[in-house]
PDB file of C-alpha atoms in Angstrom:
ATOM      1  CA  UNK B  13       0.000   0.000   0.000  1.00  0.00           C
ATOM      2  CA  UNK B  14       2.892   2.358  -0.682  1.00  0.00           C
ATOM      3  CA  UNK B  15       1.767   5.844  -1.771  1.00  0.00           C
ATOM      4  CA  UNK B  16       3.586   9.112  -2.418  1.00  0.00           C
ATOM      5  CA  UNK B  17       2.483  11.895  -0.071  1.00  0.00           C
ATOM      6  CA  UNK B  18       4.352  14.725  -1.815  1.00  0.00           C
ATOM      7  CA  UNK B  19       6.733  15.342  -4.710  1.00  0.00           C
ATOM      8  CA  UNK B  20       8.564  18.452  -5.849  1.00  0.00           C
ATOM      9  CA  UNK B  21      11.629  19.801  -7.556  1.00  0.00           C
ATOM     10  CA  UNK B  22      13.162  23.202  -6.927  1.00  0.00           C
ATOM     11  CA  UNK B  23      13.743  26.177  -9.201  1.00  0.00           C
ATOM     12  CA  UNK B  24      16.950  26.342 -11.199  1.00  0.00           C
ATOM     13  CA  UNK B  25      18.751  28.867 -13.342  1.00  0.00           C
ATOM     14  CA  UNK B  26      19.568  28.193 -16.980  1.00  0.00           C
ATOM     15  CA  UNK B  27      21.648  29.857 -19.666  1.00  0.00           C
ATOM     16  CA  UNK B  28      21.788  29.335 -23.400  1.00  0.00           C
ATOM     17  CA  UNK B  29      22.303  30.764 -26.846  1.00  0.00           C
ATOM     18  CA  UNK B  30      21.286  30.233 -30.428  1.00  0.00           C
ATOM     19  CA  UNK B  31      21.497  31.268 -34.039  1.00  0.00           C
ATOM     20  CA  UNK B  32      18.599  32.084 -36.304  1.00  0.00           C
ATOM     21  CA  UNK B  33      17.284  33.508 -39.541  1.00  0.00           C
ATOM     22  CA  UNK B  34      14.661  36.197 -40.155  1.00  0.00           C
ATOM     23  CA  UNK B  35      12.551  35.006 -43.048  1.00  0.00           C
ATOM     24  CA  UNK B  36      10.675  38.309 -43.305  1.00  0.00           C
ATOM     25  CA  UNK B  37       9.448  41.079 -41.006  1.00  0.00           C
ATOM     26  CA  UNK B  38       7.035  38.767 -39.144  1.00  0.00           C
ATOM     27  CA  UNK B  39       8.457  35.201 -39.336  1.00  0.00           C
ATOM     28  CA  UNK B  40      11.793  34.021 -37.934  1.00  0.00           C
ATOM     29  CA  UNK B  41      13.491  30.766 -36.928  1.00  0.00           C
ATOM     30  CA  UNK B  42      16.326  29.782 -34.601  1.00  0.00           C
ATOM     31  CA  UNK B  43      18.115  26.787 -33.093  1.00  0.00           C
ATOM     32  CA  UNK B  44      19.029  27.018 -29.405  1.00  0.00           C
ATOM     33  CA  UNK B  45      21.036  25.093 -26.825  1.00  0.00           C
ATOM     34  CA  UNK B  46      20.840  25.664 -23.078  1.00  0.00           C
ATOM     35  CA  UNK B  47      22.175  24.253 -19.844  1.00  0.00           C
ATOM     36  CA  UNK B  48      19.803  23.895 -16.899  1.00  0.00           C
ATOM     37  CA  UNK B  49      21.653  23.811 -13.575  1.00  0.00           C
ATOM     38  CA  UNK B  50      20.960  21.386 -10.752  1.00  0.00           C
ATOM     39  CA  UNK B  51      17.422  21.266  -9.408  1.00  0.00           C
ATOM     40  CA  UNK B  52      16.727  19.392  -6.160  1.00  0.00           C
ATOM     41  CA  UNK B  53      14.234  16.553  -6.591  1.00  0.00           C
ATOM     42  CA  UNK B  54      12.306  15.493  -3.499  1.00  0.00           C
ATOM     43  CA  UNK B  55       9.581  12.930  -2.793  1.00  0.00           C
ATOM     44  CA  UNK B  56       8.059  11.448   0.333  1.00  0.00           C
ATOM     45  CA  UNK B  57       6.038   8.235   0.513  1.00  0.00           C
ATOM     46  CA  UNK B  58       4.511   6.034   3.216  1.00  0.00           C
ATOM     47  CA  UNK B  59       3.387   2.417   3.606  1.00  0.00           C
ATOM     48  CA  UNK B  60       2.148   0.106   6.390  1.00  0.00           C
ATOM     49  CA  UNK B  61       3.296  -3.291   7.553  1.00  0.00           C
ATOM     50  CA  UNK B  62      -0.218  -4.708   7.863  1.00  0.00           C
ATOM     51  CA  UNK B  63      -0.196  -4.458  11.625  1.00  0.00           C
ATOM     52  CA  UNK B  64      -0.761  -0.758  12.022  1.00  0.00           C
ATOM     53  CA  UNK B  65       2.840   0.362  11.716  1.00  0.00           C
ATOM     54  CA  UNK B  66       3.505   3.253   9.304  1.00  0.00           C
ATOM     55  CA  UNK B  67       6.846   3.623   7.538  1.00  0.00           C
ATOM     56  CA  UNK B  68       8.182   6.578   5.570  1.00  0.00           C
ATOM     57  CA  UNK B  69      10.654   6.891   2.718  1.00  0.00           C
ATOM     58  CA  UNK B  70      12.403  10.080   1.576  1.00  0.00           C
ATOM     59  CA  UNK B  71      13.795  10.331  -1.964  1.00  0.00           C
ATOM     60  CA  UNK B  72      16.275  13.083  -2.844  1.00  0.00           C
ATOM     61  CA  UNK B  73      18.524  13.844  -5.777  1.00  0.00           C
ATOM     62  CA  UNK B  74      19.709  16.481  -8.247  1.00  0.00           C
ATOM     63  CA  UNK B  75      18.434  16.879 -11.792  1.00  0.00           C
ATOM     64  CA  UNK B  76      20.346  18.757 -14.487  1.00  0.00           C
ATOM     65  CA  UNK B  77      19.662  18.942 -18.210  1.00  0.00           C
ATOM     66  CA  UNK B  78      20.829  20.080 -21.618  1.00  0.00           C
ATOM     67  CA  UNK B  79      18.000  21.293 -23.871  1.00  0.00           C
ATOM     68  CA  UNK B  80      18.224  21.570 -27.665  1.00  0.00           C
ATOM     69  CA  UNK B  81      15.326  23.169 -29.578  1.00  0.00           C
ATOM     70  CA  UNK B  82      14.423  24.266 -33.095  1.00  0.00           C
ATOM     71  CA  UNK B  83      12.023  27.207 -32.775  1.00  0.00           C
ATOM     72  CA  UNK B  84       9.712  29.256 -34.984  1.00  0.00           C
ATOM     73  CA  UNK B  85       8.340  32.678 -33.988  1.00  0.00           C
ATOM     74  CA  UNK B  86       5.701  35.042 -35.328  1.00  0.00           C
ATOM     75  CA  UNK B  87       6.245  38.755 -34.646  1.00  0.00           C
ATOM     76  CA  UNK B  88       2.903  40.504 -34.227  1.00  0.00           C
ATOM     77  CA  UNK B  89       3.874  44.027 -35.273  1.00  0.00           C
ATOM     78  CA  UNK B  90       5.856  46.871 -33.723  1.00  0.00           C
ATOM     79  CA  UNK B  91       4.453  49.754 -31.679  1.00  0.00           C
ATOM     80  CA  UNK B  92       6.751  52.398 -30.137  1.00  0.00           C
ATOM     81  CA  UNK B  93       9.731  50.026 -30.499  1.00  0.00           C
ATOM     82  CA  UNK B  94       7.909  47.119 -28.753  1.00  0.00           C
ATOM     83  CA  UNK B  95       7.322  43.901 -30.739  1.00  0.00           C
ATOM     84  CA  UNK B  96       5.178  41.155 -29.145  1.00  0.00           C
ATOM     85  CA  UNK B  97       5.720  37.615 -30.415  1.00  0.00           C
ATOM     86  CA  UNK B  98       4.609  34.008 -29.986  1.00  0.00           C
ATOM     87  CA  UNK B  99       6.430  30.813 -30.895  1.00  0.00           C
ATOM     88  CA  UNK B 100       6.794  27.063 -30.668  1.00  0.00           C
ATOM     89  CA  UNK B 101       9.816  24.767 -30.417  1.00  0.00           C
ATOM     90  CA  UNK B 102      10.628  21.051 -30.643  1.00  0.00           C
ATOM     91  CA  UNK B 103      13.807  19.129 -29.926  1.00  0.00           C
ATOM     92  CA  UNK B 104      15.504  16.950 -27.331  1.00  0.00           C
ATOM     93  CA  UNK B 105      16.582  16.955 -23.689  1.00  0.00           C
ATOM     94  CA  UNK B 106      19.568  15.187 -22.158  1.00  0.00           C
ATOM     95  CA  UNK B 107      18.576  14.662 -18.515  1.00  0.00           C
ATOM     96  CA  UNK B 108      20.898  13.509 -15.721  1.00  0.00           C
ATOM     97  CA  UNK B 109      19.806  12.440 -12.228  1.00  0.00           C
ATOM     98  CA  UNK B 110      22.710  12.542  -9.799  1.00  0.00           C
ATOM     99  CA  UNK B 111      23.201  11.632  -6.131  1.00  0.00           C
ATOM    100  CA  UNK B 112      19.763  10.033  -5.816  1.00  0.00           C
ATOM    101  CA  UNK B 113      19.179   8.538  -2.340  1.00  0.00           C
ATOM    102  CA  UNK B 114      16.267   6.547  -0.892  1.00  0.00           C
ATOM    103  CA  UNK B 115      16.179   6.819   2.912  1.00  0.00           C
ATOM    104  CA  UNK B 116      13.771   4.862   5.099  1.00  0.00           C
ATOM    105  CA  UNK B 117      13.124   7.029   8.153  1.00  0.00           C
ATOM    106  CA  UNK B 118      11.700   4.247  10.289  1.00  0.00           C
ATOM    107  CA  UNK B 119      14.135   1.411   9.591  1.00  0.00           C
ATOM    108  CA  UNK B 120      17.200   3.570   8.894  1.00  0.00           C
ATOM    109  CA  UNK B 121      17.620   1.798   5.570  1.00  0.00           C
ATOM    110  CA  UNK B 122      19.218   3.464   2.602  1.00  0.00           C
ATOM    111  CA  UNK B 123      19.711   2.971  -1.130  1.00  0.00           C
ATOM    112  CA  UNK B 124      21.703   4.804  -3.789  1.00  0.00           C
ATOM    113  CA  UNK B 125      20.930   5.549  -7.430  1.00  0.00           C
ATOM    114  CA  UNK B 126      23.117   4.869 -10.439  1.00  0.00           C
ATOM    115  CA  UNK B 127      23.408   8.456 -11.789  1.00  0.00           C
ATOM    116  CA  UNK B 128      21.604   7.825 -15.101  1.00  0.00           C
ATOM    117  CA  UNK B 129      21.552  10.121 -18.147  1.00  0.00           C
ATOM    118  CA  UNK B 130      18.793   9.824 -20.785  1.00  0.00           C
ATOM    119  CA  UNK B 131      17.682  11.481 -24.019  1.00  0.00           C
ATOM    120  CA  UNK B 132      14.010  12.481 -24.262  1.00  0.00           C
ATOM    121  CA  UNK B 133      11.764  14.460 -26.590  1.00  0.00           C
ATOM    122  CA  UNK B 134      11.229  18.103 -25.574  1.00  0.00           C
ATOM    123  CA  UNK B 135       8.899  20.853 -26.732  1.00  0.00           C
ATOM    124  CA  UNK B 136       8.254  24.469 -25.821  1.00  0.00           C
ATOM    125  CA  UNK B 137       5.666  27.243 -26.186  1.00  0.00           C
ATOM    126  CA  UNK B 138       6.843  30.882 -26.209  1.00  0.00           C
ATOM    127  CA  UNK B 139       5.246  34.291 -25.670  1.00  0.00           C
ATOM    128  CA  UNK B 140       7.028  37.575 -25.067  1.00  0.00           C
ATOM    129  CA  UNK B 141       7.883  41.081 -26.170  1.00  0.00           C
ATOM    130  CA  UNK B 142      11.073  42.527 -27.663  1.00  0.00           C
ATOM    131  CA  UNK B 143      12.259  46.117 -27.350  1.00  0.00           C
ATOM    132  CA  UNK B 144      14.136  47.517 -30.349  1.00  0.00           C
ATOM    133  CA  UNK B 145      17.129  49.321 -28.815  1.00  0.00           C
ATOM    134  CA  UNK B 146      18.466  49.896 -32.310  1.00  0.00           C
ATOM    135  CA  UNK B 147      17.888  48.532 -35.763  1.00  0.00           C
ATOM    136  CA  UNK B 148      20.162  45.541 -35.070  1.00  0.00           C
ATOM    137  CA  UNK B 149      19.964  45.078 -31.272  1.00  0.00           C
ATOM    138  CA  UNK B 150      16.914  43.955 -29.256  1.00  0.00           C
ATOM    139  CA  UNK B 151      16.213  43.098 -25.621  1.00  0.00           C
ATOM    140  CA  UNK B 152      13.375  40.671 -24.985  1.00  0.00           C
ATOM    141  CA  UNK B 153      11.413  39.396 -22.002  1.00  0.00           C
ATOM    142  CA  UNK B 154       9.574  36.117 -22.565  1.00  0.00           C
ATOM    143  CA  UNK B 155       7.598  33.370 -20.892  1.00  0.00           C
ATOM    144  CA  UNK B 156       8.155  29.750 -21.925  1.00  0.00           C
ATOM    145  CA  UNK B 157       6.449  26.496 -21.069  1.00  0.00           C
ATOM    146  CA  UNK B 158       9.018  23.716 -21.459  1.00  0.00           C
ATOM    147  CA  UNK B 159       8.300  20.000 -21.282  1.00  0.00           C
ATOM    148  CA  UNK B 160      11.488  17.946 -21.262  1.00  0.00           C
ATOM    149  CA  UNK B 161      10.578  14.323 -20.780  1.00  0.00           C
ATOM    150  CA  UNK B 162      11.429  12.178 -17.757  1.00  0.00           C
ATOM    151  CA  UNK B 163      14.224  10.415 -15.903  1.00  0.00           C
ATOM    152  CA  UNK B 164      14.359   6.871 -14.479  1.00  0.00           C
ATOM    153  CA  UNK B 165      16.847   5.594 -11.909  1.00  0.00           C
ATOM    154  CA  UNK B 166      17.553   2.226 -10.299  1.00  0.00           C
ATOM    155  CA  UNK B 167      18.259   2.310  -6.569  1.00  0.00           C
ATOM    156  CA  UNK B 168      20.525  -0.338  -5.061  1.00  0.00           C
ATOM    157  CA  UNK B 169      19.808  -0.640  -1.348  1.00  0.00           C
ATOM    158  CA  UNK B 170      22.436  -1.237   1.282  1.00  0.00           C
ATOM    159  CA  UNK B 171      21.819  -4.774   2.465  1.00  0.00           C
ATOM    160  CA  UNK B 172      20.091  -7.784   0.956  1.00  0.00           C
ATOM    161  CA  UNK B 173      16.954  -6.170  -0.564  1.00  0.00           C
ATOM    162  CA  UNK B 174      16.298  -6.109  -4.298  1.00  0.00           C
ATOM    163  CA  UNK B 175      16.941  -3.004  -6.439  1.00  0.00           C
ATOM    164  CA  UNK B 176      13.972  -0.706  -7.118  1.00  0.00           C
ATOM    165  CA  UNK B 177      13.262   1.486 -10.147  1.00  0.00           C
ATOM    166  CA  UNK B 178      11.931   5.042  -9.799  1.00  0.00           C
ATOM    167  CA  UNK B 179      10.703   7.318 -12.565  1.00  0.00           C
ATOM    168  CA  UNK B 180      10.162  11.055 -12.414  1.00  0.00           C
ATOM    169  CA  UNK B 181       7.829  11.611 -15.353  1.00  0.00           C
ATOM    170  CA  UNK B 182       6.434  14.622 -17.174  1.00  0.00           C
ATOM    171  CA  UNK B 183       9.252  17.004 -16.292  1.00  0.00           C
ATOM    172  CA  UNK B 184       8.174  20.541 -17.139  1.00  0.00           C
ATOM    173  CA  UNK B 185       9.036  24.118 -16.257  1.00  0.00           C
ATOM    174  CA  UNK B 186       7.449  27.577 -16.436  1.00  0.00           C
ATOM    175  CA  UNK B 187      10.384  29.792 -17.427  1.00  0.00           C
ATOM    176  CA  UNK B 188      10.865  33.566 -17.380  1.00  0.00           C
ATOM    177  CA  UNK B 189      13.641  34.498 -19.797  1.00  0.00           C
ATOM    178  CA  UNK B 190      15.604  37.694 -20.377  1.00  0.00           C
ATOM    179  CA  UNK B 191      17.291  37.622 -23.752  1.00  0.00           C
ATOM    180  CA  UNK B 192      19.535  39.700 -26.003  1.00  0.00           C
ATOM    181  CA  UNK B 193      19.154  39.467 -29.770  1.00  0.00           C
ATOM    182  CA  UNK B 194      21.598  40.893 -32.275  1.00  0.00           C
ATOM    183  CA  UNK B 195      20.831  40.995 -35.984  1.00  0.00           C
ATOM    184  CA  UNK B 196      23.840  40.750 -38.255  1.00  0.00           C
ATOM    185  CA  UNK B 197      24.424  40.245 -41.952  1.00  0.00           C
ATOM    186  CA  UNK B 198      21.693  42.677 -42.952  1.00  0.00           C
ATOM    187  CA  UNK B 199      21.524  42.306 -46.723  1.00  0.00           C
ATOM    188  CA  UNK B 200      20.455  45.577 -48.386  1.00  0.00           C
ATOM    189  CA  UNK B 201      17.587  45.319 -50.857  1.00  0.00           C
ATOM    190  CA  UNK B 202      18.506  45.276 -54.533  1.00  0.00           C
ATOM    191  CA  UNK B 203      18.573  48.679 -56.223  1.00  0.00           C
ATOM    192  CA  UNK B 204      15.304  49.776 -57.732  1.00  0.00           C
ATOM    193  CA  UNK B 205      15.134  49.717 -61.474  1.00  0.00           C
ATOM    194  CA  UNK B 206      14.583  53.172 -62.871  1.00  0.00           C
ATOM    195  CA  UNK B 207      13.455  53.446 -66.472  1.00  0.00           C
ATOM    196  CA  UNK B 208      15.640  55.731 -68.538  1.00  0.00           C
ATOM    197  CA  UNK B 209      14.086  56.679 -71.878  1.00  0.00           C
ATOM    198  CA  UNK B 210      16.380  56.588 -74.911  1.00  0.00           C
ATOM    199  CA  UNK B 211      17.732  59.900 -76.180  1.00  0.00           C
ATOM    200  CA  UNK B 212      15.541  61.572 -78.780  1.00  0.00           C
ATOM    201  CA  UNK B 213      16.428  61.037 -82.415  1.00  0.00           C
ATOM    202  CA  UNK B 214      16.568  64.219 -84.482  1.00  0.00           C
ATOM    203  CA  UNK B 215      14.454  64.111 -87.614  1.00  0.00           C
ATOM    204  CA  UNK B 216      14.702  67.043 -90.100  1.00  0.00           C
ATOM    205  CA  UNK B 217      11.409  68.728 -90.926  1.00  0.00           C
ATOM    206  CA  UNK B 218       9.710  67.805 -94.170  1.00  0.00           C
ATOM    207  CA  UNK B 219       9.156  70.557 -96.765  1.00  0.00           C
ATOM    208  CA  UNK B 220       6.672  70.319 -99.554  1.00  0.00           C
ATOM    209  CA  UNK B 221       6.780  72.314-102.799  1.00  0.00           C
ATOM    210  CA  UNK B 222       3.733  74.372-103.547  1.00  0.00           C
TER     211      UNK B 222
END
């Protein structure tokens, strides 16, 4: 009758960069890579021994990830140098669970994880606003929902008990991002074609004899 009473994982900072291409004045694409620093994973569960005794287990570890996304954005117009935008991204996450420990509070038992790393599918939804500091430099503030898969670890207990497998599924984050965007390689438009009429051709006047 084991059941989890609570689960959580803490906030973490992340940093990343990317390179992109502006298709036109409202559609752009980029590819990004970011590192998400360690986030503390915590869970607490209880079970009974059938005779009224209640036992508790604490699970703790650190999760860190690399996130790789291909993104597309739609700029919704510019007003007073502010450009709101929305976007979507898909890619992969490389998740690592480190220093995972299962501690039984009642029996003083303990088990240790195997520090696994796994690739999983990831996707993101973006919404934000950019401020045009200059023609080529922008500062943007954005919200992102990121779903980056799961992580599974096997815990080997100290003693004669069998290993157990634990999965933290549906890893997701609500992110607030401050970004800097620099536009380079601005290709000037081709010169406009201006029609130049040919020079006039002189024709002598015609005279008729009366």
